[in-house]
Coordinates of C-alpha atoms in Angstrom, one line a residue:
K1 CA -22.1 20.1 20.6
Q2 CA -18.7 19.3 21.9
W3 CA -18.8 15.8 20.3
Y4 CA -19.9 17.4 17.0
Q5 CA -17.0 20.0 17.2
R6 CA -14.6 17.1 17.9
R7 CA -16.0 15.3 14.8
V8 CA -15.6 18.5 12.7
A9 CA -12.1 19.0 13.9
I10 CA -10.9 15.5 12.8
T11 CA -12.7 15.8 9.4
A12 CA -11.4 19.4 8.8
G13 CA -7.9 18.9 10.1
G14 CA -6.8 15.8 8.3
V15 CA -3.7 13.9 9.2
E16 CA -0.3 14.1 7.3
V17 CA 3.0 12.2 7.8
V18 CA 6.0 14.2 8.9
L19 CA 9.3 13.4 7.2
P20 CA 12.0 12.7 8.0
T21 CA 11.1 10.8 11.1
P22 CA 12.9 12.1 14.2
A23 CA 15.9 10.0 15.5
D24 CA 15.2 7.2 17.9
P25 CA 11.3 7.1 17.5
P26 CA 9.3 4.8 19.6
H27 CA 8.9 1.2 18.3
C28 CA 5.9 -1.0 18.1
V29 CA 5.8 -4.7 17.3
H30 CA 5.9 -3.8 13.5
G31 CA 9.1 -1.8 13.7
P32 CA 9.8 2.1 14.1
A33 CA 6.7 4.3 14.3
L34 CA 6.0 7.1 11.9
L35 CA 5.4 10.7 13.0
F36 CA 2.0 12.1 12.0
E37 CA 0.5 15.6 12.4
R38 CA -3.1 16.4 12.9
F39 CA -4.5 20.2 12.7
S40 CA -7.8 21.0 14.3
Q41 CA -9.6 23.7 12.4
V42 CA -11.9 24.2 15.3
D43 CA -9.4 24.6 18.2
K44 CA -6.6 25.8 15.9
E45 CA -4.4 23.3 17.5
Q46 CA -1.7 21.3 15.9
K47 CA -0.8 17.9 17.3
Q48 CA 2.1 15.5 16.4
F49 CA 2.0 11.9 17.4
F50 CA 3.7 8.6 16.6
A51 CA 1.6 5.7 15.3
C52 CA 2.2 2.4 13.6
S53 CA 3.6 2.4 10.1
A54 CA 2.1 -0.8 9.0
Y55 CA -1.5 -0.8 10.4
R56 CA -4.0 2.0 10.1
N57 CA -6.5 0.3 12.5
R58 CA -5.8 1.0 16.1
K59 CA -7.3 -2.4 16.8
E60 CA -4.4 -4.0 14.9
C61 CA -1.9 -1.8 16.6
S62 CA -2.7 0.4 19.5
L63 CA 0.6 2.4 19.5
Y64 CA -0.1 6.2 20.1
V65 CA 2.4 8.4 21.5
L66 CA 2.2 12.3 21.6
L67 CA 5.4 13.9 20.6
E68 CA 5.3 16.7 23.3
K69 CA 4.8 14.1 26.1
P70 CA 7.7 11.9 27.0
W71 CA 7.0 8.1 26.5
S72 CA 8.1 5.3 28.7
K73 CA 10.8 3.7 26.6
S74 CA 11.0 0.7 29.1
K75 CA 7.3 0.1 28.7
L76 CA 7.6 0.1 24.9
D77 CA 10.6 -2.1 25.0
E78 CA 8.7 -4.5 27.2
R79 CA 5.9 -4.7 24.8
I80 CA 8.3 -5.4 22.0
S81 CA 10.1 -8.2 23.9
I82 CA 6.7 -9.7 24.7
F83 CA 5.8 -9.7 21.0
G84 CA 9.2 -11.2 20.2
E85 CA 8.5 -14.1 22.6
E86 CA 5.0 -14.6 21.1
R87 CA 6.5 -14.5 17.5
K88 CA 8.9 -17.2 18.5
K89 CA 6.1 -19.4 19.7
R90 CA 4.5 -19.4 16.3
K91 CA 4.4 -22.9 14.7
W92 CA 6.1 -21.7 11.5
Y93 CA 8.8 -19.5 13.2
I94 CA 12.3 -20.4 12.4
N95 CA 15.3 -18.3 13.2
N96 CA 17.8 -17.4 10.5
S97 CA 20.5 -19.8 11.8
E98 CA 18.3 -22.9 11.6
R99 CA 16.3 -22.0 8.4
A100 CA 18.8 -23.4 5.8
A101 CA 18.7 -26.9 7.4
H102 CA 14.9 -26.7 7.7
V103 CA 14.4 -25.8 4.0
Q104 CA 16.8 -28.5 3.0
T105 CA 14.7 -31.0 5.0
I106 CA 11.3 -30.1 3.5
R107 CA 12.7 -29.9 -0.1
T108 CA 14.3 -33.4 0.0
A109 CA 11.8 -35.3 2.0
D110 CA 9.5 -37.9 0.2
K111 CA 6.2 -37.2 2.0
I112 CA 5.5 -34.1 4.1
N113 CA 2.0 -32.7 4.6
F114 CA 1.2 -29.1 5.0
C115 CA -1.7 -27.7 7.1
K116 CA -3.4 -24.9 5.3
T117 CA -5.3 -24.0 8.3
C118 CA -2.3 -23.6 10.6
S119 CA 0.0 -22.6 7.8
H120 CA 2.9 -24.8 8.7
F121 CA 4.4 -28.2 7.9
I122 CA 3.6 -31.3 9.8
L123 CA 6.9 -32.7 10.7
D124 CA 6.2 -34.3 14.0
P125 CA 4.9 -37.9 13.8
D126 CA 2.5 -37.4 16.7
E127 CA 1.2 -34.1 15.3
P128 CA -1.3 -35.3 12.6
G129 CA -3.9 -36.1 15.2
L130 CA -4.0 -32.4 16.1
H131 CA -5.1 -31.4 12.6
A132 CA -8.2 -33.9 12.2
D133 CA -10.5 -31.0 11.4
H134 CA -8.1 -28.9 9.4
T135 CA -7.3 -28.7 5.6
V136 CA -4.1 -30.9 5.2
V137 CA -2.5 -31.3 1.8
P138 CA 0.5 -33.4 0.6
T139 CA 3.4 -31.4 -0.8
N140 CA 6.1 -32.0 -3.5
Y141 CA 9.1 -30.0 -4.6
K142 CA 7.1 -28.0 -6.9
S143 CA 4.5 -26.8 -4.2
V144 CA 7.3 -26.3 -1.6
T145 CA 9.1 -23.9 -4.0
A146 CA 5.9 -22.0 -4.7
P147 CA 4.5 -21.2 -1.2
S148 CA 1.8 -18.8 -2.4
T149 CA 0.0 -21.8 -3.7
L150 CA 0.1 -23.5 -0.3
V151 CA -0.5 -20.6 2.3
N152 CA -3.9 -19.0 2.5
P153 CA -3.6 -15.2 1.5
L154 CA -4.2 -12.8 4.4
T155 CA -7.2 -10.6 4.0
S156 CA -7.0 -7.8 6.4
N157 CA -7.6 -4.6 4.2
E158 CA -6.5 -2.3 7.1
G159 CA -3.2 -4.1 7.4
N160 CA -1.5 -7.0 5.6
A161 CA -3.9 -7.7 2.7
Q162 CA -2.4 -10.1 0.2
F163 CA -3.5 -9.9 -3.5
L164 CA -1.5 -12.2 -5.7
F165 CA -0.7 -11.5 -9.3
S166 CA -2.7 -13.4 -11.9
P167 CA -0.6 -16.0 -14.0
D168 CA -0.7 -13.5 -17.0
T169 CA 0.7 -10.6 -14.9
T170 CA 3.3 -12.8 -13.4
E171 CA 4.5 -14.0 -16.7
F172 CA 4.6 -10.5 -18.2
V173 CA 6.6 -9.0 -15.2
T174 CA 8.9 -12.0 -15.2
Q175 CA 9.6 -11.6 -18.9
M176 CA 10.1 -7.8 -18.6
L177 CA 12.7 -8.4 -15.9
S178 CA 14.5 -11.2 -17.8
N179 CA 14.9 -8.9 -20.9
K180 CA 16.8 -6.4 -18.9
K181 CA 19.2 -9.1 -17.7
F182 CA 19.5 -7.8 -14.1
S183 CA 22.1 -9.6 -11.9
H184 CA 19.9 -9.3 -8.7
L185 CA 16.2 -8.8 -8.0
I186 CA 14.7 -7.5 -4.7
C187 CA 10.9 -8.3 -4.4
I188 CA 9.1 -6.4 -1.9
G189 CA 5.7 -7.8 -1.3
T190 CA 5.6 -9.7 -4.6
P191 CA 5.9 -13.4 -3.7
R192 CA 4.7 -14.6 -7.1
V193 CA 7.4 -12.8 -9.1
H194 CA 10.0 -14.0 -6.5
E195 CA 8.8 -17.7 -7.0
M196 CA 9.5 -17.5 -10.7
F197 CA 13.1 -16.6 -10.2
A198 CA 14.0 -18.3 -6.9
T199 CA 13.8 -21.8 -8.3
R200 CA 15.9 -21.0 -11.3
N201 CA 19.7 -21.3 -11.4
K202 CA 19.9 -18.4 -14.0
K203 CA 20.1 -14.7 -13.4
P204 CA 18.7 -12.6 -11.8
K205 CA 19.1 -13.9 -8.3
S206 CA 16.0 -13.1 -6.3
M207 CA 15.3 -12.1 -2.6
L208 CA 11.9 -11.7 -1.0
L209 CA 11.2 -9.1 1.6
D210 CA 7.7 -9.4 2.9
L211 CA 5.6 -8.5 6.1
D212 CA 4.2 -12.2 6.0
D213 CA 6.5 -14.2 8.1
R214 CA 5.0 -17.5 7.1
F215 CA 7.5 -17.5 4.1
A216 CA 10.3 -18.1 6.5
Q217 CA 9.6 -21.8 6.6
F218 CA 10.0 -22.0 2.7
Y219 CA 13.3 -20.1 2.1
P220 CA 16.8 -19.8 3.5
P221 CA 17.7 -16.5 5.1
T222 CA 19.7 -15.3 1.9
V223 CA 16.4 -15.6 -0.1
Y224 CA 13.8 -14.3 2.3
Q225 CA 13.7 -11.8 5.2
H226 CA 10.7 -10.7 7.4
Y227 CA 10.5 -6.9 6.5
N228 CA 8.2 -3.9 6.8
M229 CA 8.4 -1.6 3.7
S230 CA 6.5 1.2 5.4
S231 CA 9.3 1.6 8.0
N232 CA 12.3 0.0 6.2
H233 CA 12.6 -2.3 9.1
F234 CA 14.0 -5.9 9.3
F235 CA 12.5 -7.9 12.1
E236 CA 15.4 -10.2 12.5
E237 CA 18.6 -8.5 14.0
D238 CA 20.9 -9.9 11.3
G239 CA 18.3 -9.2 8.4
E240 CA 20.4 -6.4 6.9
K241 CA 23.5 -8.7 7.1
Y242 CA 21.9 -11.3 4.9
L243 CA 20.7 -8.6 2.4
G244 CA 24.3 -7.6 2.3
L245 CA 25.4 -11.1 1.5
F246 CA 22.7 -11.5 -1.1
L247 CA 24.0 -8.3 -2.9
K248 CA 27.7 -9.0 -2.5
K249 CA 28.3 -9.4 -6.3
C250 CA 25.6 -7.3 -7.7
T251 CA 26.1 -5.3 -10.9
S252 CA 22.6 -4.4 -11.8
V253 CA 19.6 -4.5 -9.4
A254 CA 15.8 -4.3 -9.9
I255 CA 13.6 -3.3 -7.0
V256 CA 10.0 -4.5 -7.5
L257 CA 7.3 -3.5 -4.9
D258 CA 3.6 -3.9 -4.8
P259 CA 2.5 -1.9 -1.7
P260 CA -1.1 -1.6 -0.4
F261 CA -3.2 1.1 -2.0
G262 CA -3.4 2.9 1.4
A263 CA 0.4 3.0 1.8
L264 CA 1.7 6.6 1.9
A265 CA 3.7 7.3 -1.2
R266 CA 6.0 9.9 0.4
V267 CA 7.0 7.2 3.0
L268 CA 7.6 4.5 0.4
A269 CA 9.7 6.8 -1.8
S270 CA 11.8 7.8 1.1
N271 CA 12.4 4.0 2.0
I272 CA 13.3 3.2 -1.6
E273 CA 16.0 5.8 -1.5
L274 CA 17.4 4.3 1.7
L275 CA 17.3 0.9 0.1
K276 CA 19.2 2.3 -2.9
E277 CA 21.7 3.7 -0.5
R278 CA 22.3 0.3 1.0
V279 CA 22.8 -1.2 -2.4
K280 CA 25.3 1.7 -3.4
M281 CA 27.3 1.0 -0.2
I282 CA 28.0 -2.5 -1.5
N283 CA 28.8 -1.4 -5.1
E284 CA 29.0 2.2 -6.0
N285 CA 28.6 1.5 -9.8
V286 CA 25.6 -0.7 -9.6
E287 CA 22.6 0.2 -11.8
I288 CA 19.3 0.3 -10.0
S289 CA 15.8 0.2 -11.6
V290 CA 12.5 0.5 -9.8
Y291 CA 9.2 -1.1 -10.7
W292 CA 6.4 0.3 -8.5
I293 CA 3.0 -1.3 -8.8
F294 CA 0.3 1.3 -8.0
P295 CA -3.2 2.3 -9.2
Y296 CA -3.3 5.1 -11.7
F297 CA -5.8 7.2 -9.7
L298 CA -2.9 7.8 -7.3
S299 CA -0.5 8.8 -10.0
K300 CA -0.2 12.5 -8.7
H301 CA 1.4 11.2 -5.4
I302 CA 4.0 9.2 -7.4
N303 CA 4.6 12.1 -9.6
E304 CA 5.2 14.4 -6.6
V305 CA 7.6 12.1 -4.7
A306 CA 9.2 10.2 -7.7
P307 CA 9.0 12.2 -10.9
A308 CA 11.6 9.9 -12.6
L309 CA 9.1 7.0 -12.6
K310 CA 6.8 6.9 -15.7
M311 CA 3.6 4.8 -16.0
C312 CA 3.6 1.7 -18.1
H313 CA 0.1 1.1 -19.5
Y314 CA 0.1 -2.6 -18.8
V315 CA -3.0 -3.5 -16.8
V316 CA -2.0 -5.5 -13.7
E317 CA -4.5 -8.1 -12.6
Y318 CA -4.8 -10.1 -9.5
E319 CA -5.9 -13.7 -9.0
N320 CA -7.8 -13.3 -5.7
H321 CA -9.1 -9.8 -5.9
A322 CA -12.9 -9.5 -6.1
V323 CA -12.8 -6.7 -8.8
F324 CA -9.3 -6.4 -10.3
K325 CA -9.1 -9.9 -11.7
K326 CA -9.2 -11.2 -15.2
G327 CA -12.5 -11.6 -17.0
N328 CA -14.2 -8.9 -14.8
S329 CA -16.1 -6.3 -16.5
T330 CA -14.4 -3.6 -14.4
K331 CA -10.8 -3.4 -15.6
S332 CA -8.0 -3.1 -13.1
P333 CA -6.7 0.4 -12.5
V334 CA -3.3 -0.9 -11.3
R335 CA -0.3 0.0 -13.5
I336 CA 3.6 -0.3 -13.3
Y337 CA 5.7 2.8 -12.6
T338 CA 9.2 2.6 -13.6
D339 CA 12.3 4.5 -14.5
Q340 CA 13.1 2.0 -17.4
P341 CA 12.5 3.5 -20.8
L342 CA 8.9 2.8 -21.8
N343 CA 10.0 2.0 -25.5
E344 CA 11.9 -1.0 -24.1
I345 CA 8.8 -2.5 -22.8
T346 CA 6.8 -4.5 -25.4
L347 CA 3.1 -5.2 -24.9
S348 CA 0.8 -7.6 -26.7
E349 CA -0.6 -6.3 -29.9
D350 CA -3.9 -7.9 -29.2
A351 CA -4.8 -5.3 -26.6
Y352 CA -2.2 -2.6 -27.0
K353 CA -0.9 -0.3 -29.8
H354 CA 2.2 1.8 -30.2
C355 CA 1.9 5.5 -29.8
S356 CA 4.6 7.3 -31.8
K357 CA 4.2 10.5 -29.8
C358 CA 4.6 8.8 -26.4
N359 CA 7.0 6.3 -28.0
A360 CA 5.3 3.6 -25.8
S361 CA 2.7 0.9 -26.0
V362 CA -0.8 2.1 -24.9
P363 CA -4.4 0.4 -24.8
K364 CA -6.0 0.4 -28.2
E365 CA -9.0 2.4 -26.8
V366 CA -6.8 5.2 -25.6
V367 CA -6.4 8.4 -27.6
H368 CA -3.3 10.6 -27.3
C369 CA -4.1 14.1 -25.7
S370 CA -2.4 16.9 -27.2
K371 CA -2.9 19.1 -24.2
C372 CA -1.6 16.6 -21.7
K373 CA 1.2 15.6 -24.1
A374 CA 0.6 12.1 -23.1
C375 CA -2.0 9.2 -23.3
P376 CA -4.5 9.2 -20.5
P377 CA -4.4 6.2 -18.1
V378 CA -8.1 5.8 -17.8
N379 CA -9.6 2.5 -19.2
K380 CA -12.5 4.2 -21.0
T381 CA -12.8 6.9 -23.5
S382 CA -11.8 10.2 -22.0
K383 CA -11.8 13.9 -22.7
H384 CA -9.6 16.8 -21.5
C385 CA -10.9 19.2 -18.8
S386 CA -9.1 22.6 -19.2
K387 CA -10.1 23.4 -15.5
C388 CA -8.7 20.4 -14.0
E389 CA -5.9 20.3 -16.5
R390 CA -6.1 16.6 -17.0
C391 CA -8.1 13.9 -18.9
V392 CA -11.3 12.6 -17.4
R393 CA -13.9 10.1 -18.4
D394 CA -16.6 11.1 -20.9
H395 CA -19.5 10.9 -18.5
Y396 CA -17.8 13.3 -16.1
L397 CA -18.7 16.9 -15.7
H398 CA -16.8 19.7 -14.1
C399 CA -18.5 20.6 -10.8
T400 CA -18.0 24.2 -9.5
V401 CA -19.0 23.2 -6.0
C402 CA -16.5 20.3 -5.7
D403 CA -14.0 22.1 -7.8
G404 CA -13.3 19.1 -9.9
C405 CA -14.7 16.6 -12.4
R406 CA -17.3 14.2 -11.0
P407 CA -20.1 11.9 -12.4
S408 CA -23.2 13.8 -13.4
L409 CA -25.0 12.2 -10.4
H410 CA -22.9 12.7 -7.3
H411 CA -23.0 14.2 -3.8
C412 CA -21.2 17.6 -3.8
K413 CA -18.5 18.1 -1.2
A414 CA -16.3 21.2 -0.4
P415 CA -13.4 21.7 -2.7
S416 CA -9.9 20.4 -1.6
V417 CA -8.3 23.3 0.3
C418 CA -5.4 23.6 2.7
H419 CA -6.5 22.6 6.3
R420 CA -4.6 25.5 7.8
C421 CA -5.4 28.6 5.8
Q422 CA -8.5 27.2 3.8
Q423 CA -7.0 28.3 0.5
P424 CA -7.0 26.0 -2.6
G425 CA -3.9 25.2 -4.5
H426 CA -1.6 23.8 -1.9
K427 CA -1.4 21.3 1.0
R428 CA -0.8 22.1 4.6
R429 CA 2.8 21.2 4.7
Y430 CA 3.4 23.8 1.9
C431 CA 1.1 26.4 3.6
P432 CA 2.8 29.8 4.2
L433 CA 1.4 29.7 7.8
V434 CA 3.3 26.4 8.4
T435 CA 6.5 27.5 6.7
G436 CA 6.3 30.8 8.5
K437 CA 6.7 33.0 5.5
V438 CA 3.3 34.8 6.2
D439 CA 1.8 36.1 9.3
E440 CA -1.3 34.3 10.5
A441 CA -3.1 37.5 11.2
T442 CA -2.8 38.9 7.7
A443 CA -3.3 35.4 5.9
P444 CA -6.4 35.2 3.7
V445 CA -9.2 33.0 5.1
I446 CA -12.3 32.0 3.3
P447 CA -15.2 33.9 4.9
A448 CA -18.5 32.3 6.1
Q449 CA -21.1 33.1 3.4
D450 CA -24.8 33.9 3.7
K451 CA -26.9 30.7 4.5
K452 CA -30.0 32.2 2.9
S453 CA -28.4 32.0 -0.5
G454 CA -27.8 28.3 0.0
D455 CA -24.0 28.7 0.5
K456 CA -22.3 27.7 3.7
S457 CA -18.9 28.2 5.1
Y458 CA -16.8 25.0 4.9
F459 CA -16.7 24.1 8.6
T460 CA -19.8 25.9 10.1
L461 CA -21.8 23.8 12.5
S462 CA -25.2 22.7 11.2
T463 CA -28.4 23.8 12.8
D464 CA -30.5 21.4 14.9
E465 CA -32.9 21.1 12.0
E466 CA -30.1 19.9 9.7
K467 CA -28.8 17.6 12.3
K468 CA -32.2 16.0 12.5
K469 CA -32.5 15.5 8.9
L470 CA -29.1 13.9 8.7
R471 CA -29.9 11.5 11.6
E472 CA -33.1 10.4 9.8
E473 CA -31.4 10.0 6.5
R474 CA -28.7 7.9 8.1
K475 CA -31.4 5.7 9.8
R476 CA -33.2 5.2 6.6
K477 CA -30.1 4.2 4.8
N478 CA -29.2 1.6 7.6
K479 CA -32.7 0.1 7.2
E480 CA -32.3 -0.2 3.5
A481 CA -28.9 -1.9 4.0
K482 CA -30.3 -4.4 6.5
K483 CA -33.0 -5.4 4.2
V484 CA -30.5 -6.0 1.3
A485 CA -28.3 -8.0 3.6
K486 CA -31.4 -10.2 4.6
K487 CA -32.2 -10.8 1.1
I488 CA -28.6 -11.9 0.2
K489 CA -28.5 -14.2 3.2
V490 CA -31.8 -15.8 2.1
T491 CA -30.5 -16.2 -1.4
D492 CA -27.3 -17.8 -0.2
E493 CA -29.1 -20.3 2.1

């Protein structure tokens, strides 16, 4: 029973990030930690704790520090120093002072091989014997200046997952930025776009900020810095200095970022503002434009934290994504959110049309909604739901149990409510109980309803019979999944 109560508490409570982050937070190996808050509906307790900003999985980064308990700063500093020493032992690690000479060497050398297994150049004459079983490829100037074609993309979905833009998307974004004639370009997690500008002598000048430190062996320090966008942290002590040198003569700057889908929009928006402040410190009159690549099903989060950004209907595709790639039957939901006027962005007439009401290019299959006063972002034909106050797909029906539009065949769940007062219409950080405007004793709470009528309170513990049914259903699904896995294995063999 205690285990089940703990499980309900985590599910019912939810976790939210607390901004702004307190001064001098604990650091992990990925930079300053973020402060999170979890509320337990069962115990009526509220816990605040620090955790890693870059990785959601505790196996990737085990930092967990409760706010009310003092943490050992010396112990955390020791962990960071150990990580720093381990990072310097990596084969591809080069500090900022030596990188310029290293890059010059690999770009002017006649024959240098690159090990794709180890992700570094083979410069030592005695080293090739160590890579006998590895994938080793010869390099030239073209491949060295396009490192995304050499290094293997990282595939950790719970951390640093790298999905590279397709050639068509790269060409479109490059042309869109070139038309605006920016003087400088900051690419955050977009190596393909950076590569298109880094090899040119024309404007805009480009700098790549990325969590993948393997790019350090390809670019000088004024062109690349190891950076965590979730905590606005430079891993090298002089990283900010090189960013300042890069932006020394800037007149107009574009910030292009492609964060993971699981990244918190509030945190990213806050860090973008901090980055803008840094640019403004160099030149107060500089013009800054933002291009944020994000899926349209997370539009509400961007609208909440950055209402100035409007959605461009261009469909962003990835080269190495299993679903969101060119030629797939499922179209990519990823779009570009920008503060650039949408009528200045021209899309291909083969797949897009001009909407006179939106004054922007939209997909041909999209119909302008007079109630939303905008063209819906969904790929397929849509209809307007007056209860949800938005456009949804044609085969969706409004479910009174879920309090939202869902496919006709779906598993109903409790409607989205505040974790604290159990009332719909707001989140816990805006709850009157949290802000202190309403007394908890007089606050409205959804009462438990009669089980005989088929209704249940949202967080009432199930009976032994229901638990048994759930366990049996789970076992049945696990058996079916194992059978399917065996069939796939036999087919592959």
